[in-house]
């Protein structure tokens, strides 16, 4: 089994010292920095915008993985790319033209991701397979950190794994929400290649980050 990429969600970090937190997870062995962007409209919470992403950019050389939970989304894609986003993922429900949005993300020079909410059918992927670099399976309903993993989403990961393998697609298959040391191996067994974790990485403060990340990797 391959070692999954660990993408700490800075939503669970200490917002009063975001730069330090990003440096700390970078030094602790994180693979990507997952940035949850919420607008109080598409999801019932508000977090950070492109200016904060830009301010964090000098603090790490890791890929910035921006998970956009905002609607409308298209008008903000360029701003996130300019701020330093390497991966930009969006929800199909966040805009009227998923295919156009994905094309635009790639045109901007970023990698494009589609995020599936717990109730979003996997078939939404079928006609955008050539336009995606990442599929993100939400294992909680988006909006908040610290929620419980929805076990039924493991089946969805398996189905998408098969779908990708059937056509030799190398998209990253990421899972987000309630991921912890107890369920991380189940995600990997189901076919996930990247895991977002907020609470499970940031618990215990900076001195615990390296061990937390190692544990999630199953090392
Ligand atoms: C939820 C976010 C997740 C979340 C993960 O809307 O997309 O990234 O912050 O946090 P934990 O790992 O605490 O569930
Ligand atoms: Zn997220």
Coordinates of C-alpha atoms and ligand atoms in Angstrom, one line a residue:
X1 CA 0.0 0.0 0.0
X2 CA 1.3 3.4 -0.9
X3 CA 1.9 6.0 1.8
X4 CA -0.8 8.7 1.6
X5 CA -0.1 12.4 1.3
X6 CA -1.0 14.2 4.5
X7 CA -2.7 17.5 4.0
X8 CA -3.2 19.3 7.4
X9 CA -6.2 21.6 7.4
X10 CA -5.1 24.9 8.9
X11 CA -8.8 25.4 9.9
X12 CA -7.8 23.5 13.1
X13 CA -4.6 25.6 13.7
X14 CA -4.2 28.6 16.0
X15 CA -5.5 31.5 13.8
X16 CA -3.7 34.0 15.9
X17 CA -0.4 32.7 14.5
X18 CA -1.2 31.2 11.1
X19 CA 2.3 31.8 9.6
X20 CA 4.0 30.0 12.5
X21 CA 1.5 27.1 12.3
X22 CA 2.1 26.7 8.5
X23 CA 5.9 26.6 9.2
X24 CA 5.4 24.1 12.0
X25 CA 3.4 21.6 9.9
X26 CA 5.9 22.0 7.0
X27 CA 8.8 21.1 9.4
X28 CA 6.8 18.3 10.9
X29 CA 6.5 16.4 7.6
X30 CA 3.2 17.6 6.0
X31 CA 3.0 17.0 2.3
X32 CA 0.5 19.8 1.4
X33 CA -1.2 22.7 3.2
X34 CA -5.0 22.4 3.0
X35 CA -6.7 25.7 3.2
X36 CA -10.5 25.7 3.8
X37 CA -12.2 28.7 2.2
X38 CA -15.8 29.3 3.4
X39 CA -18.2 32.1 2.6
X40 CA -21.1 31.8 5.0
X41 CA -23.3 31.2 2.1
X42 CA -22.4 27.9 0.4
X43 CA -21.5 26.6 3.9
X44 CA -22.6 28.0 7.3
X45 CA -19.2 29.3 8.3
X46 CA -16.7 32.0 7.2
X47 CA -13.0 31.5 7.1
X48 CA -10.3 33.0 5.0
X49 CA -9.8 34.7 1.6
X50 CA -7.1 35.1 -1.0
X51 CA -5.2 37.8 1.0
X52 CA -4.6 35.4 3.8
X53 CA -3.4 32.7 1.4
X54 CA -1.0 35.3 -0.1
X55 CA 0.3 36.2 3.3
X56 CA 0.9 32.6 4.1
X57 CA 2.7 31.8 0.8
X58 CA 6.2 32.8 2.0
X59 CA 5.9 30.5 5.0
X60 CA 6.1 27.2 3.2
X61 CA 7.3 25.6 0.0
X62 CA 4.7 22.9 0.1
X63 CA 1.8 22.8 -2.4
X64 CA -1.1 25.0 -1.2
X65 CA -4.3 23.0 -1.6
X66 CA -7.3 25.4 -1.6
X67 CA -10.6 23.8 -0.9
X68 CA -13.2 26.4 -2.0
X69 CA -16.6 26.2 -0.3
X70 CA -17.9 29.4 -1.8
X71 CA -20.6 30.3 -4.3
X72 CA -20.3 31.8 -6.8
X73 CA -16.8 30.4 -7.2
X74 CA -15.6 31.3 -10.7
X75 CA -15.0 35.0 -10.0
X76 CA -12.5 34.1 -7.2
X77 CA -10.4 31.5 -9.0
X78 CA -7.9 33.9 -10.4
X79 CA -7.4 35.6 -7.0
X80 CA -6.6 32.3 -5.3
X81 CA -4.2 31.3 -8.1
X82 CA -2.5 34.6 -7.9
X83 CA -2.3 34.3 -4.1
X84 CA -0.3 31.1 -4.5
X85 CA -2.8 28.2 -4.7
X86 CA -1.3 25.1 -6.5
X87 CA -4.4 22.9 -6.2
X88 CA -7.9 24.5 -6.4
X89 CA -10.8 22.3 -5.7
X90 CA -14.5 23.2 -6.0
X91 CA -17.9 21.7 -5.4
X92 CA -20.1 21.1 -8.5
X93 CA -23.0 22.7 -6.7
X94 CA -21.0 26.0 -6.3
X95 CA -21.4 27.1 -9.9
X96 CA -23.4 26.5 -13.1
X97 CA -20.7 25.2 -15.3
X98 CA -18.4 22.7 -13.7
X99 CA -16.5 21.8 -16.9
X100 CA -15.8 25.5 -17.6
X101 CA -14.6 26.1 -14.1
X102 CA -12.2 23.2 -14.2
X103 CA -10.8 24.2 -17.5
X104 CA -10.3 27.7 -16.2
X105 CA -8.4 26.5 -13.1
X106 CA -6.0 24.7 -15.4
X107 CA -5.7 27.6 -17.7
X108 CA -4.6 29.6 -14.7
X109 CA -1.8 27.1 -14.3
X110 CA -3.2 25.3 -11.2
X111 CA -4.3 21.7 -10.7
X112 CA -8.0 21.2 -10.7
X113 CA -10.1 19.3 -8.1
X114 CA -13.7 18.3 -7.8
X115 CA -15.2 17.9 -4.3
X116 CA -18.0 15.5 -3.7
X117 CA -20.3 16.2 -0.7
X118 CA -21.6 13.1 1.2
X119 CA -24.8 13.1 -0.9
X120 CA -23.2 14.1 -4.2
X121 CA -23.3 11.2 -6.7
X122 CA -20.0 9.9 -8.2
X123 CA -21.5 10.1 -11.7
X124 CA -20.8 13.8 -11.7
X125 CA -17.2 12.9 -12.5
X126 CA -18.0 10.9 -15.6
X127 CA -17.9 13.8 -18.1
X128 CA -15.1 15.8 -16.5
X129 CA -12.5 13.0 -16.2
X130 CA -10.1 14.6 -18.6
X131 CA -10.3 17.9 -16.7
X132 CA -9.4 16.8 -13.2
X133 CA -6.2 16.3 -11.3
X134 CA -7.9 15.5 -8.0
X135 CA -11.1 14.2 -6.6
X136 CA -11.9 15.0 -3.0
X137 CA -14.5 12.9 -1.1
X138 CA -16.0 14.7 1.8
X139 CA -16.4 12.4 4.8
X140 CA -18.3 15.1 6.7
X141 CA -20.7 17.8 5.5
X142 CA -18.5 20.8 4.8
X143 CA -18.4 23.8 7.0
X144 CA -16.7 22.8 10.2
X145 CA -13.7 21.0 11.6
X146 CA -13.9 18.5 14.3
X147 CA -16.9 16.5 13.0
X148 CA -17.2 12.7 12.9
X149 CA -16.2 10.6 9.9
X150 CA -19.1 9.3 7.9
X151 CA -18.3 5.6 7.4
X152 CA -20.5 5.3 4.4
X153 CA -18.1 7.5 2.4
X154 CA -15.5 4.7 2.4
X155 CA -17.7 2.9 -0.2
X156 CA -17.7 6.0 -2.3
X157 CA -13.9 6.1 -2.2
X158 CA -13.8 2.5 -3.4
X159 CA -16.2 3.3 -6.3
X160 CA -14.1 6.2 -7.4
X161 CA -10.9 4.2 -7.1
X162 CA -12.3 1.7 -9.5
X163 CA -13.5 4.4 -11.8
X164 CA -10.1 6.0 -12.0
X165 CA -8.2 2.7 -12.3
X166 CA -10.5 1.6 -15.1
X167 CA -9.2 4.3 -17.4
X168 CA -5.7 4.5 -15.9
X169 CA -6.4 8.0 -14.5
X170 CA -3.8 9.3 -12.1
X171 CA -5.9 11.8 -10.2
X172 CA -5.2 12.2 -6.6
X173 CA -8.0 10.7 -4.5
X174 CA -8.3 12.8 -1.4
X175 CA -10.6 12.4 1.7
X176 CA -11.5 15.2 4.0
X177 CA -13.3 15.4 7.3
X178 CA -13.0 13.5 10.6
X179 CA -9.9 11.6 9.4
X180 CA -7.9 10.3 12.4
X181 CA -5.5 7.5 13.3
X182 CA -8.4 5.1 13.7
X183 CA -9.8 5.4 10.3
X184 CA -6.9 6.6 8.1
X185 CA -5.9 3.0 7.1
X186 CA -9.5 2.4 6.1
X187 CA -9.3 5.4 3.7
X188 CA -6.1 4.1 2.2
X189 CA -7.5 0.6 1.9
X190 CA -10.5 2.0 0.1
X191 CA -8.1 3.7 -2.4
X192 CA -7.4 7.2 -1.1
X193 CA -4.0 8.6 -1.9
X194 CA -4.2 11.8 0.1
X195 CA -5.8 12.7 3.4
X196 CA -6.9 16.0 4.9
X197 CA -6.7 16.2 8.6
X198 CA -7.3 19.2 10.9
X199 CA -8.0 18.1 14.4
X200 CA -5.9 14.9 14.1
X201 CA -2.8 16.9 13.1
X202 CA -3.1 20.0 15.3
X203 CA -4.1 18.3 18.5
X204 CA -1.4 18.6 21.2
X205 CA 0.2 21.7 19.7
X206 CA 3.4 22.1 17.6
X207 CA 5.5 19.6 19.5
X208 CA 3.0 16.8 18.6
X209 CA 2.6 17.6 14.9
X210 CA 5.4 15.3 13.6
X211 CA 4.1 12.3 15.6
X212 CA 0.5 13.1 14.6
X213 CA 1.4 13.2 10.9
X214 CA 3.5 10.0 11.1
X215 CA 0.7 8.2 12.8
X216 CA -1.7 9.2 10.0
X217 CA 0.7 7.9 7.4
X218 CA 0.7 4.6 9.2
X219 CA 4.4 4.8 9.9
Ligands
LIG1 C1 -14.7 20.8 6.5 C2 -13.3 21.0 5.9 C3 -12.2 20.1 6.5 C4 -12.1 20.1 7.9 C5 -11.2 19.0 8.4 O1 -15.5 21.7 5.7 O2 -13.2 20.9 4.5 O3 -11.0 20.3 5.8 O4 -11.6 21.3 8.4 O5 -11.1 19.1 9.8 P1 -11.2 17.8 10.7 O6 -10.0 16.9 10.3 O7 -11.1 18.3 12.1 O8 -12.5 17.1 10.4
LIG2 ZN1 -11.3 20.9 3.4

